[in-house]
Tab-separated table of C-alpha atoms in Angstrom:
chain	number	residue	atom	x	y	z
A	178	UNK	CA	100.637	193.139	62.824
A	179	UNK	CA	97.331	194.298	64.336
A	180	UNK	CA	95.869	195.004	61.005
A	181	UNK	CA	96.691	191.637	59.998
A	182	UNK	CA	94.597	190.141	62.794
A	183	UNK	CA	91.734	192.402	61.916
A	184	UNK	CA	91.904	191.248	58.108
A	185	UNK	CA	92.068	187.580	59.343
A	186	UNK	CA	88.996	188.146	61.688
A	187	UNK	CA	87.007	189.827	58.888
A	188	UNK	CA	87.863	187.046	56.371
A	189	UNK	CA	86.639	184.505	58.838
A	190	UNK	CA	83.343	186.337	59.519
A	191	UNK	CA	82.867	186.796	55.788
A	192	UNK	CA	83.388	182.934	55.145
A	193	UNK	CA	80.924	182.116	57.927
A	194	UNK	CA	78.324	184.721	57.085
A	195	UNK	CA	78.151	184.353	53.190
A	196	UNK	CA	75.033	182.723	51.795
A	197	UNK	CA	75.226	179.532	49.797
A	198	UNK	CA	75.349	180.425	46.068
A	199	UNK	CA	71.978	180.917	44.301
A	200	UNK	CA	72.519	178.136	41.909
A	201	UNK	CA	72.453	175.601	44.833
A	202	UNK	CA	68.873	176.227	45.629
A	203	UNK	CA	67.541	173.630	43.067
A	204	UNK	CA	67.796	170.113	42.570
A	205	UNK	CA	67.174	167.702	39.613
A	206	UNK	CA	65.011	164.756	39.395
A	207	UNK	CA	64.625	162.154	36.751
A	208	UNK	CA	61.671	160.032	36.524
A	209	UNK	CA	62.091	156.400	35.657
A	210	UNK	CA	59.291	154.280	34.243
A	211	UNK	CA	59.592	150.615	35.309
A	212	UNK	CA	55.919	149.611	35.515
A	213	UNK	CA	55.152	147.537	32.414
A	214	UNK	CA	51.781	147.759	30.990
A	215	UNK	CA	50.987	151.370	32.117
A	216	UNK	CA	51.188	154.217	29.627
A	217	UNK	CA	51.233	157.108	32.068
A	218	UNK	CA	50.759	160.956	32.494
A	219	UNK	CA	53.192	162.381	34.896
A	220	UNK	CA	52.301	165.419	37.210
A	221	UNK	CA	54.650	167.265	39.403
A	222	UNK	CA	53.109	169.792	41.741
A	223	UNK	CA	49.775	169.367	40.065
A	224	UNK	CA	51.107	170.137	36.633
A	225	UNK	CA	51.168	167.525	33.766
A	226	UNK	CA	54.698	167.524	32.829
A	227	UNK	CA	54.691	164.421	30.550
A	228	UNK	CA	52.060	162.851	28.555
A	229	UNK	CA	51.924	159.182	27.178
A	230	UNK	CA	55.095	158.134	29.222
A	231	UNK	CA	55.631	154.554	28.027
A	232	UNK	CA	57.269	151.832	30.140
A	233	UNK	CA	61.003	151.368	30.030
A	234	UNK	CA	61.768	155.033	29.508
A	235	UNK	CA	63.285	157.830	31.587
A	236	UNK	CA	62.581	161.480	31.511
A	237	UNK	CA	65.211	164.376	31.070
A	238	UNK	CA	66.282	165.887	34.369
A	239	UNK	CA	63.458	168.172	35.767
A	240	UNK	CA	64.949	171.137	37.694
A	241	UNK	CA	62.951	172.012	40.856
A	242	UNK	CA	63.490	174.212	43.808
A	243	UNK	CA	64.712	172.577	47.016
A	244	UNK	CA	61.906	171.333	49.022
A	245	UNK	CA	59.113	168.996	48.810
A	246	UNK	CA	57.253	168.336	45.607
A	247	UNK	CA	54.176	166.139	44.880
A	248	UNK	CA	54.527	163.488	42.032
A	249	UNK	CA	51.294	161.903	40.728
A	250	UNK	CA	50.964	159.311	38.034
A	251	UNK	CA	47.763	158.732	36.102
A	252	UNK	CA	46.874	156.482	33.267
A	253	UNK	CA	47.383	158.369	30.087
A	254	UNK	CA	44.444	160.415	29.015
A	255	UNK	CA	42.758	160.295	32.418
A	256	UNK	CA	41.491	163.903	33.609
A	257	UNK	CA	43.726	165.900	35.874
A	258	UNK	CA	41.208	165.445	38.717
A	259	UNK	CA	40.949	161.658	38.524
A	260	UNK	CA	42.343	159.766	41.416
A	261	UNK	CA	46.105	159.101	40.696
A	262	UNK	CA	47.239	155.663	40.235
A	263	UNK	CA	50.270	156.610	42.252
A	264	UNK	CA	51.054	159.646	44.396
A	265	UNK	CA	54.098	160.338	46.308
A	266	UNK	CA	56.267	163.221	47.604
A	267	UNK	CA	59.901	163.835	46.621
A	268	UNK	CA	62.033	165.800	49.177
A	269	UNK	CA	64.598	167.645	47.015
A	270	UNK	CA	67.780	169.142	48.632
A	271	UNK	CA	69.679	171.857	47.004
A	272	UNK	CA	72.136	170.220	44.629
A	273	UNK	CA	70.480	166.800	44.699
A	274	UNK	CA	70.112	164.693	41.732
A	275	UNK	CA	67.485	162.027	42.275
A	276	UNK	CA	65.757	159.289	40.422
A	277	UNK	CA	62.087	158.776	41.008
A	278	UNK	CA	61.321	155.212	39.984
A	279	UNK	CA	57.655	154.152	39.162
A	280	UNK	CA	57.717	150.325	39.613
A	281	UNK	CA	55.829	147.226	40.797
A	282	UNK	CA	55.999	146.812	44.721
A	283	UNK	CA	56.736	143.390	46.187
A	284	UNK	CA	52.983	142.733	46.114
A	285	UNK	CA	52.608	143.868	42.486
A	286	UNK	CA	51.079	147.465	43.356
A	287	UNK	CA	52.272	150.519	41.697
A	288	UNK	CA	55.117	152.115	43.952
A	289	UNK	CA	57.341	155.293	43.697
A	290	UNK	CA	60.734	154.963	45.012
A	291	UNK	CA	63.214	157.698	45.093
A	292	UNK	CA	67.029	157.010	44.918
A	293	UNK	CA	69.829	159.693	45.161
A	294	UNK	CA	72.368	159.616	42.336
A	295	UNK	CA	75.929	160.368	43.704
A	296	UNK	CA	77.420	162.787	41.169
A	297	UNK	CA	80.927	162.724	42.621
A	298	UNK	CA	83.635	162.941	39.718
A	299	UNK	CA	85.101	159.779	38.656
A	300	UNK	CA	88.920	159.426	38.143
A	301	UNK	CA	89.956	159.472	34.432
A	302	UNK	CA	89.249	156.135	32.736
A	303	UNK	CA	86.583	154.957	35.414
A	304	UNK	CA	82.872	154.434	35.102
A	305	UNK	CA	80.355	153.836	37.791
A	306	UNK	CA	77.794	150.945	37.720
A	307	UNK	CA	74.759	151.176	40.081
A	308	UNK	CA	72.253	148.263	40.473
A	309	UNK	CA	69.043	149.118	41.841
A	310	UNK	CA	66.294	146.580	43.029
A	311	UNK	CA	62.946	147.861	41.991
A	312	UNK	CA	61.140	144.534	41.015
A	313	UNK	CA	58.441	142.563	42.461
A	314	UNK	CA	60.840	139.951	43.846
A	315	UNK	CA	62.513	139.055	47.106
A	316	UNK	CA	65.997	139.767	48.026
A	317	UNK	CA	68.581	139.206	45.325
A	318	UNK	CA	72.334	138.642	44.872
A	319	UNK	CA	74.032	140.608	42.222
A	320	UNK	CA	77.316	139.723	40.597
A	321	UNK	CA	79.382	141.566	38.024
A	322	UNK	CA	81.825	139.438	36.011
A	323	UNK	CA	81.276	136.585	38.397
A	324	UNK	CA	82.309	138.674	41.411
A	325	UNK	CA	79.635	139.388	44.092
A	326	UNK	CA	78.553	143.035	43.874
A	327	UNK	CA	75.792	142.825	46.628
A	328	UNK	CA	74.299	139.756	48.389
A	329	UNK	CA	70.766	139.783	50.051
A	330	UNK	CA	69.847	143.194	48.441
A	331	UNK	CA	66.216	144.113	49.426
A	332	UNK	CA	63.744	145.788	47.168
A	333	UNK	CA	64.405	149.487	47.315
A	334	UNK	CA	68.175	149.174	47.943
A	335	UNK	CA	71.174	149.571	45.616
A	336	UNK	CA	74.710	148.560	45.142
A	337	UNK	CA	77.429	150.470	43.270
A	338	UNK	CA	80.987	149.773	42.009
A	339	UNK	CA	83.725	151.808	39.981
A	340	UNK	CA	84.914	150.006	37.103
A	341	UNK	CA	87.677	150.362	34.461
A	342	UNK	CA	86.695	148.092	31.465
A	343	UNK	CA	83.733	149.057	29.315
A	344	UNK	CA	82.064	145.721	29.100
A	345	UNK	CA	80.627	143.794	31.888
A	346	UNK	CA	78.277	140.833	32.530
A	347	UNK	CA	75.782	141.549	35.278
A	348	UNK	CA	73.978	138.442	36.904
A	349	UNK	CA	71.201	138.257	39.360
A	350	UNK	CA	69.856	135.399	41.421
A	351	UNK	CA	67.367	135.025	44.400
A	352	UNK	CA	69.499	135.504	47.478
A	353	UNK	CA	71.466	132.482	48.363
A	354	UNK	CA	70.374	130.696	44.991
A	355	UNK	CA	72.685	129.724	42.319
A	356	UNK	CA	70.505	129.887	39.297
A	357	UNK	CA	70.081	133.395	37.566
A	358	UNK	CA	66.576	134.858	37.806
A	359	UNK	CA	67.056	136.477	34.342
A	360	UNK	CA	69.709	135.951	31.495
A	361	UNK	CA	72.922	137.802	32.326
A	362	UNK	CA	72.905	141.299	31.012
A	363	UNK	CA	75.657	142.571	28.881
A	364	UNK	CA	76.402	146.136	29.960
A	365	UNK	CA	78.608	148.583	28.132
A	366	UNK	CA	79.742	151.500	30.266
A	367	UNK	CA	80.805	154.771	28.952
A	368	UNK	CA	83.921	156.216	30.568
A	369	UNK	CA	83.028	159.187	33.002
A	370	UNK	CA	79.384	158.216	33.181
A	371	UNK	CA	77.347	156.664	35.780
A	372	UNK	CA	75.105	153.834	34.429
A	373	UNK	CA	72.298	152.561	36.679
A	374	UNK	CA	70.535	149.409	36.075
A	375	UNK	CA	66.974	148.925	37.481
A	376	UNK	CA	65.789	145.317	37.955
A	377	UNK	CA	62.002	145.598	37.099
A	378	UNK	CA	59.008	143.281	36.645
A	379	UNK	CA	57.806	140.386	38.781
A	380	UNK	CA	59.374	137.187	39.924
A	381	UNK	CA	56.221	135.440	40.264
A	382	UNK	CA	55.037	136.374	36.745
A	383	UNK	CA	58.475	135.470	35.384
A	384	UNK	CA	58.669	139.018	33.897
A	385	UNK	CA	61.970	140.231	35.578
A	386	UNK	CA	64.118	142.377	33.212
A	387	UNK	CA	66.425	145.272	33.244
A	388	UNK	CA	66.136	148.875	32.276
A	389	UNK	CA	68.908	151.570	32.452
A	390	UNK	CA	69.711	155.057	32.903
A	391	UNK	CA	72.828	157.033	32.435
A	392	UNK	CA	74.217	160.241	34.092
A	393	UNK	CA	76.972	162.025	32.336
A	394	UNK	CA	79.194	164.834	32.981
A	395	UNK	CA	81.179	163.379	35.905
A	396	UNK	CA	84.415	162.689	33.987
A	397	UNK	CA	87.875	163.883	34.876
A	398	UNK	CA	90.617	164.539	32.399
A	399	UNK	CA	93.950	162.543	32.610
A	400	UNK	CA	96.443	164.326	35.042
A	401	UNK	CA	99.072	164.820	32.406
A	402	UNK	CA	100.809	163.580	29.263
A	403	UNK	CA	104.221	161.968	29.864
A	404	UNK	CA	105.898	161.861	26.629
A	405	UNK	CA	109.701	161.894	26.749
A	406	UNK	CA	112.531	160.299	28.780
A	407	UNK	CA	115.844	160.849	26.916
A	408	UNK	CA	116.419	164.586	26.958
A	409	UNK	CA	117.351	164.493	23.208
A	410	UNK	CA	114.995	167.563	22.704
A	411	UNK	CA	116.253	169.415	25.715
A	412	UNK	CA	116.239	173.307	25.306
A	413	UNK	CA	118.738	174.277	28.102
A	414	UNK	CA	122.156	172.857	29.198
A	415	UNK	CA	121.605	171.195	32.595
A	416	UNK	CA	123.391	170.510	35.840
A	417	UNK	CA	124.677	167.291	34.299
A	418	UNK	CA	126.000	169.401	31.500
A	419	UNK	CA	128.944	170.037	33.789
A	420	UNK	CA	130.459	166.819	32.503
A	421	UNK	CA	130.774	167.796	28.777
A	422	UNK	CA	131.964	171.136	30.007
A	423	UNK	CA	134.867	169.521	31.915
A	424	UNK	CA	135.800	167.319	28.919
A	425	UNK	CA	135.785	170.524	26.794
A	426	UNK	CA	137.988	172.310	29.428
A	427	UNK	CA	140.440	169.319	29.555
A	428	UNK	CA	140.766	169.238	25.759
A	429	UNK	CA	141.532	172.985	25.649
A	430	UNK	CA	144.063	172.618	28.379
A	431	UNK	CA	145.893	169.627	26.671
A	432	UNK	CA	145.827	171.778	23.518
A	433	UNK	CA	147.502	174.697	25.188
A	434	UNK	CA	150.004	172.348	26.666
A	435	UNK	CA	150.895	170.713	23.473
A	436	UNK	CA	151.127	174.085	21.882
A	437	UNK	CA	153.497	175.431	24.439
A	438	UNK	CA	155.733	172.393	23.944
A	439	UNK	CA	155.592	172.957	20.258
A	440	UNK	CA	156.426	176.416	20.641
A	441	UNK	CA	159.396	175.671	23.089
A	442	UNK	CA	160.628	173.025	20.760
A	443	UNK	CA	160.683	175.462	17.721
A	444	UNK	CA	162.872	177.857	19.659
B	68	UNK	CA	101.485	204.634	63.245
B	69	UNK	CA	100.698	201.201	64.175
B	70	UNK	CA	97.917	202.501	66.108
B	71	UNK	CA	96.500	204.546	63.354
B	72	UNK	CA	96.670	201.537	60.943
B	73	UNK	CA	94.868	199.434	63.502
B	74	UNK	CA	91.969	201.979	63.906
B	75	UNK	CA	91.606	202.121	60.078
B	76	UNK	CA	91.683	198.342	59.845
B	77	UNK	CA	88.912	197.938	62.587
B	78	UNK	CA	86.846	200.657	60.846
B	79	UNK	CA	87.153	198.864	57.674
B	80	UNK	CA	86.194	195.598	59.239
B	81	UNK	CA	83.060	196.900	60.618
B	82	UNK	CA	82.140	198.548	57.409
B	83	UNK	CA	82.624	195.067	55.596
B	84	UNK	CA	80.522	193.416	58.205
B	85	UNK	CA	77.836	196.080	58.012
B	86	UNK	CA	77.686	195.492	54.253
B	87	UNK	CA	77.670	191.826	54.699
B	88	UNK	CA	74.577	192.025	57.142
B	89	UNK	CA	72.789	194.289	54.609
B	90	UNK	CA	73.458	191.609	51.999
B	91	UNK	CA	72.155	188.928	54.015
B	92	UNK	CA	68.848	190.799	54.753
B	93	UNK	CA	68.373	191.180	51.059
B	94	UNK	CA	69.130	187.581	50.520
B	95	UNK	CA	66.497	186.602	53.045
B	96	UNK	CA	63.812	188.900	51.352
B	97	UNK	CA	64.587	187.438	47.915
B	98	UNK	CA	64.392	183.941	49.291
B	99	UNK	CA	60.741	184.522	50.628
B	100	UNK	CA	58.850	184.463	47.390
B	101	UNK	CA	60.264	181.035	46.456
B	102	UNK	CA	59.418	179.814	50.009
B	103	UNK	CA	55.874	180.895	49.685
B	104	UNK	CA	55.390	179.519	46.226
B	105	UNK	CA	56.006	175.952	47.468
B	106	UNK	CA	53.048	175.817	49.945
B	107	UNK	CA	50.931	177.515	47.309
B	108	UNK	CA	51.769	174.964	44.812
B	109	UNK	CA	50.962	172.272	47.309
B	110	UNK	CA	47.551	173.908	47.976
B	111	UNK	CA	47.151	174.118	44.216
B	112	UNK	CA	47.679	170.393	43.990
B	113	UNK	CA	45.323	169.461	46.744
B	114	UNK	CA	42.553	171.236	44.988
B	115	UNK	CA	43.485	169.859	41.403
B	116	UNK	CA	39.711	170.009	40.785
B	117	UNK	CA	40.025	173.538	39.675
B	118	UNK	CA	42.649	172.736	37.050
B	119	UNK	CA	42.237	174.411	33.656
B	120	UNK	CA	40.885	171.771	31.301
B	121	UNK	CA	42.654	171.208	27.999
B	122	UNK	CA	46.334	170.957	27.142
B	123	UNK	CA	48.347	171.327	30.366
B	124	UNK	CA	51.498	171.197	28.438
B	125	UNK	CA	50.844	174.271	26.586
B	126	UNK	CA	49.424	176.045	29.570
B	127	UNK	CA	52.651	175.466	31.411
B	128	UNK	CA	54.368	177.239	28.562
B	129	UNK	CA	51.918	180.168	28.900
B	130	UNK	CA	52.591	180.468	32.476
B	131	UNK	CA	56.368	180.675	31.771
B	132	UNK	CA	55.960	183.356	29.243
B	133	UNK	CA	53.111	185.582	30.339
B	134	UNK	CA	50.684	185.299	33.343
B	135	UNK	CA	47.222	185.115	31.886
B	136	UNK	CA	44.350	186.752	33.675
B	137	UNK	CA	42.397	183.571	33.902
B	138	UNK	CA	45.410	181.584	35.062
B	139	UNK	CA	45.759	183.462	38.541
B	140	UNK	CA	45.672	180.307	40.365
B	141	UNK	CA	48.091	178.590	38.060
B	142	UNK	CA	50.392	181.465	38.086
B	143	UNK	CA	51.333	180.805	41.850
B	144	UNK	CA	52.744	177.324	40.813
B	145	UNK	CA	56.351	177.112	39.752
B	146	UNK	CA	56.244	176.623	35.948
B	147	UNK	CA	57.766	173.434	34.857
B	148	UNK	CA	58.404	173.322	31.052
B	149	UNK	CA	57.298	170.179	29.489
B	150	UNK	CA	59.989	167.597	29.545
B	151	UNK	CA	61.209	165.016	27.057
B	152	UNK	CA	62.028	161.243	27.667
B	153	UNK	CA	64.433	158.768	26.332
B	154	UNK	CA	64.467	155.010	26.106
B	155	UNK	CA	65.814	152.974	29.028
B	156	UNK	CA	66.044	149.781	27.305
B	157	UNK	CA	69.554	148.235	27.840
B	158	UNK	CA	70.248	148.052	24.197
B	159	UNK	CA	69.525	151.728	23.736
B	160	UNK	CA	71.674	152.856	26.526
B	161	UNK	CA	74.785	151.283	25.279
B	162	UNK	CA	77.320	154.100	24.484
B	163	UNK	CA	77.748	154.880	20.790
B	164	UNK	CA	80.909	154.016	19.122
B	165	UNK	CA	83.423	156.858	18.315
B	166	UNK	CA	85.342	156.516	15.061
B	167	UNK	CA	88.964	156.210	16.175
B	168	UNK	CA	91.815	157.884	14.327
B	169	UNK	CA	94.106	155.548	12.691
B	170	UNK	CA	96.819	157.507	11.002
B	171	UNK	CA	98.274	161.007	11.402
B	172	UNK	CA	100.043	162.916	8.718
B	173	UNK	CA	101.885	166.175	9.211
B	174	UNK	CA	104.149	166.641	6.107
B	175	UNK	CA	105.785	169.912	7.247
B	176	UNK	CA	107.891	167.833	9.979
B	177	UNK	CA	107.838	164.346	8.293
B	178	UNK	CA	105.036	162.688	10.329
B	179	UNK	CA	103.322	159.761	8.865
B	180	UNK	CA	102.309	157.551	11.729
B	181	UNK	CA	99.806	155.026	12.969
B	182	UNK	CA	97.558	156.081	15.750
B	183	UNK	CA	96.383	153.707	18.496
B	184	UNK	CA	93.557	154.399	21.072
B	185	UNK	CA	94.771	154.568	24.693
B	186	UNK	CA	93.057	155.392	28.004
B	187	UNK	CA	94.413	156.699	31.439
B	188	UNK	CA	97.090	154.862	33.419
B	189	UNK	CA	95.406	153.088	36.270
B	190	UNK	CA	97.938	154.196	38.832
B	191	UNK	CA	99.074	157.627	37.686
B	192	UNK	CA	95.872	158.943	36.222
B	193	UNK	CA	97.956	160.370	33.210
B	194	UNK	CA	97.371	159.619	29.575
B	195	UNK	CA	98.634	156.225	28.902
B	196	UNK	CA	101.220	156.995	26.182
B	197	UNK	CA	102.551	153.564	24.897
B	198	UNK	CA	106.128	152.853	25.809
B	199	UNK	CA	107.778	153.240	22.357
B	200	UNK	CA	108.979	156.005	20.193
B	201	UNK	CA	107.115	155.576	17.087
B	202	UNK	CA	103.503	155.272	18.036
B	203	UNK	CA	101.053	158.101	18.281
B	204	UNK	CA	98.274	157.685	20.877
B	205	UNK	CA	94.744	158.865	20.882
B	206	UNK	CA	92.925	159.448	24.138
B	207	UNK	CA	89.961	157.152	23.475
B	208	UNK	CA	87.674	158.503	26.182
B	209	UNK	CA	87.657	162.034	24.608
B	210	UNK	CA	86.335	163.003	21.272
B	211	UNK	CA	87.777	161.978	17.940
B	212	UNK	CA	89.122	164.402	15.254
B	213	UNK	CA	86.375	166.780	14.036
B	214	UNK	CA	83.957	166.140	16.968
B	215	UNK	CA	83.012	168.725	19.450
B	216	UNK	CA	85.598	169.178	22.118
B	217	UNK	CA	89.341	168.575	22.064
B	218	UNK	CA	90.635	165.373	20.419
B	219	UNK	CA	94.052	164.739	22.146
B	220	UNK	CA	96.946	162.931	20.163
B	221	UNK	CA	100.181	162.443	22.068
B	222	UNK	CA	103.560	160.801	21.200
B	223	UNK	CA	106.965	160.784	22.833
B	224	UNK	CA	109.486	163.444	21.882
B	225	UNK	CA	112.116	160.831	22.633
B	226	UNK	CA	112.079	157.332	24.130
B	227	UNK	CA	115.067	155.347	25.561
B	228	UNK	CA	117.551	157.262	23.494
B	229	UNK	CA	115.454	157.228	20.261
B	230	UNK	CA	113.824	160.172	18.611
B	231	UNK	CA	110.033	159.815	18.998
B	232	UNK	CA	107.196	160.494	16.552
B	233	UNK	CA	106.758	163.974	17.923
B	234	UNK	CA	110.484	164.864	18.053
B	235	UNK	CA	110.096	167.941	15.721
B	236	UNK	CA	106.698	168.975	17.070
B	237	UNK	CA	107.983	172.259	18.435
B	238	UNK	CA	109.321	173.358	14.885
B	239	UNK	CA	105.821	173.264	13.480
B	240	UNK	CA	104.922	176.439	11.708
B	241	UNK	CA	101.509	178.187	12.050
B	242	UNK	CA	99.408	177.353	9.147
B	243	UNK	CA	100.870	173.851	8.533
B	244	UNK	CA	98.443	171.191	7.289
B	245	UNK	CA	97.481	168.171	9.490
B	246	UNK	CA	95.476	165.253	8.412
B	247	UNK	CA	93.893	162.463	10.473
B	248	UNK	CA	92.426	159.523	8.924
B	249	UNK	CA	89.551	157.801	10.835
B	250	UNK	CA	88.913	154.066	11.044
B	251	UNK	CA	86.023	154.295	8.520
B	252	UNK	CA	88.559	155.665	5.912
B	253	UNK	CA	87.266	159.119	6.125
B	254	UNK	CA	89.744	162.162	6.629
B	255	UNK	CA	89.701	165.105	8.842
B	256	UNK	CA	92.198	167.925	7.908
B	257	UNK	CA	93.176	171.154	9.733
B	258	UNK	CA	95.851	173.664	10.037
B	259	UNK	CA	98.138	174.637	12.916
B	260	UNK	CA	96.648	177.382	14.823
B	261	UNK	CA	98.896	177.600	17.956
B	262	UNK	CA	102.232	176.152	19.263
B	263	UNK	CA	102.637	176.607	22.857
B	264	UNK	CA	104.643	175.180	25.824
B	265	UNK	CA	103.407	174.703	29.288
B	266	UNK	CA	105.139	173.651	32.455
B	267	UNK	CA	103.650	170.166	32.990
B	268	UNK	CA	102.308	171.299	36.449
B	269	UNK	CA	100.298	174.042	34.753
B	270	UNK	CA	98.993	172.031	31.794
B	271	UNK	CA	95.333	173.059	31.393
B	272	UNK	CA	94.083	169.218	31.257
B	273	UNK	CA	90.509	170.358	31.427
B	274	UNK	CA	90.993	172.277	28.150
B	275	UNK	CA	93.447	169.837	26.528
B	276	UNK	CA	90.783	166.913	26.975
B	277	UNK	CA	87.586	169.030	26.802
B	278	UNK	CA	84.577	166.969	25.641
B	279	UNK	CA	82.561	170.007	24.642
B	280	UNK	CA	83.183	173.286	22.765
B	281	UNK	CA	84.635	173.997	19.269
B	282	UNK	CA	86.286	171.029	17.657
B	283	UNK	CA	90.136	171.379	18.016
B	284	UNK	CA	92.836	168.685	17.538
B	285	UNK	CA	95.743	168.894	20.073
B	286	UNK	CA	99.049	167.267	19.341
B	287	UNK	CA	100.967	166.933	22.810
B	288	UNK	CA	104.539	165.985	23.494
B	289	UNK	CA	107.258	166.717	26.065
B	290	UNK	CA	109.873	169.643	25.838
B	291	UNK	CA	111.830	172.299	27.578
B	292	UNK	CA	114.685	171.682	29.987
B	293	UNK	CA	115.349	168.099	30.849
B	294	UNK	CA	115.995	166.619	34.322
B	295	UNK	CA	118.674	163.779	33.685
B	296	UNK	CA	118.294	162.290	36.986
B	297	UNK	CA	114.504	161.983	37.022
B	298	UNK	CA	114.586	161.329	33.097
B	299	UNK	CA	111.894	163.916	32.942
B	300	UNK	CA	111.176	167.022	30.792
B	301	UNK	CA	109.832	170.008	32.386
B	302	UNK	CA	107.276	171.041	29.844
B	303	UNK	CA	104.540	169.925	27.499
B	304	UNK	CA	104.752	171.182	23.997
B	305	UNK	CA	101.004	171.477	22.527
B	306	UNK	CA	100.024	172.120	18.970
B	307	UNK	CA	96.503	173.186	18.488
B	308	UNK	CA	94.818	172.457	15.001
B	309	UNK	CA	91.645	173.749	13.757
B	310	UNK	CA	89.534	172.460	10.869
B	311	UNK	CA	90.234	174.100	7.384
B	312	UNK	CA	88.134	177.198	6.926
């Protein structure tokens, strides 16, 4: 008994003292370009990681050590020491998956907004739709298939929903207004994928529109395959097999009785 | 006796804790270079005037492979390889269509059946095999036949007292040919590599419905002992089919 307690305490200490796995010391960031009219060079921690980045594109995931990292955006072709058009810091936690969005602020200035992508596994058959407000526009109402997803969503905010069907219609209107700000977007969602829509552009300049980014690898397989209900292919006699056994037994007994009678009659 | 065991156990525990602390110490030491690298990178960024002129993308690659003598300052940065980008236009993000299987033929056990795409049951989360004996179902969220990963086709072994499309699946001999026709009329064919039975509770669903790895086709049905009260087979029978060599 005593050794058991010792083992239990040791296990507890081990669990408490073990450092986090090494792979959890980095996070991923995707840069999303939602600022029309700018072809950009993107710098991370002073290094130019992407040249000639056009609007309405997203980068592959950049894996960075956990901690704070500097992001700078310059017009394409500008020297490294030129004043950046946009500079910001991204604080990456271990295991994070972030989207850093270059977009127009409420006043039309370049702005960097960082969103965290939830990478929780989706149940089999589901997709996740995320809508993010990154436009030069006031608060918005967002609906999916005529059902309200978020009302009065301010710039820099997001709303999300899990959905089953692949095809959806996303509508956006100025908060409290019935008329859509942009024509409804037809969105096709891939199962087991997170699709994020960014509202970009400017309400004042009538240039609002959508761009999208997907995150894969969060699918779950079905839990099983139910594919039979009648027992025609059963491999073993089962408890309810007692019934046929009793019938067989009865037949044998009747047969024996009949035989004895016949034998008696023959004598 | 118990005392002796106790003493040994305690000694053992202390040894383990000792090892553990040693391990932790090393962990901290290992972590330090990474921790110092970050501020250095920050300082580097502040003084970006000294940046090496020319193609930064290629200089980043140099750092990753070999620290050059003239790149001393740059060497303290965390090298980030050049990254790619993809279109974020809504029309480009829409998922690509997968060619659905439409027909399955397994001559060895007389299967020549239509295939329909199915998803996952909304309540149970299981593969939504349709409620009829004759239809073969394809899990449409996974790969199609011939694609990377595991293409899953399932059918009932029996349904409401009738033999199902996969009634004789368990009899399939190794090497038997299997052909799947896709919706564009093309065909994929393979041979049986493996016939296996799993207790349903232990069915490796991650493997059965894998979306990556070598292309394999799986034919899945029920089998094994039958619980008449629950109308439920204990096992799944799984036939794995690999492409013709």
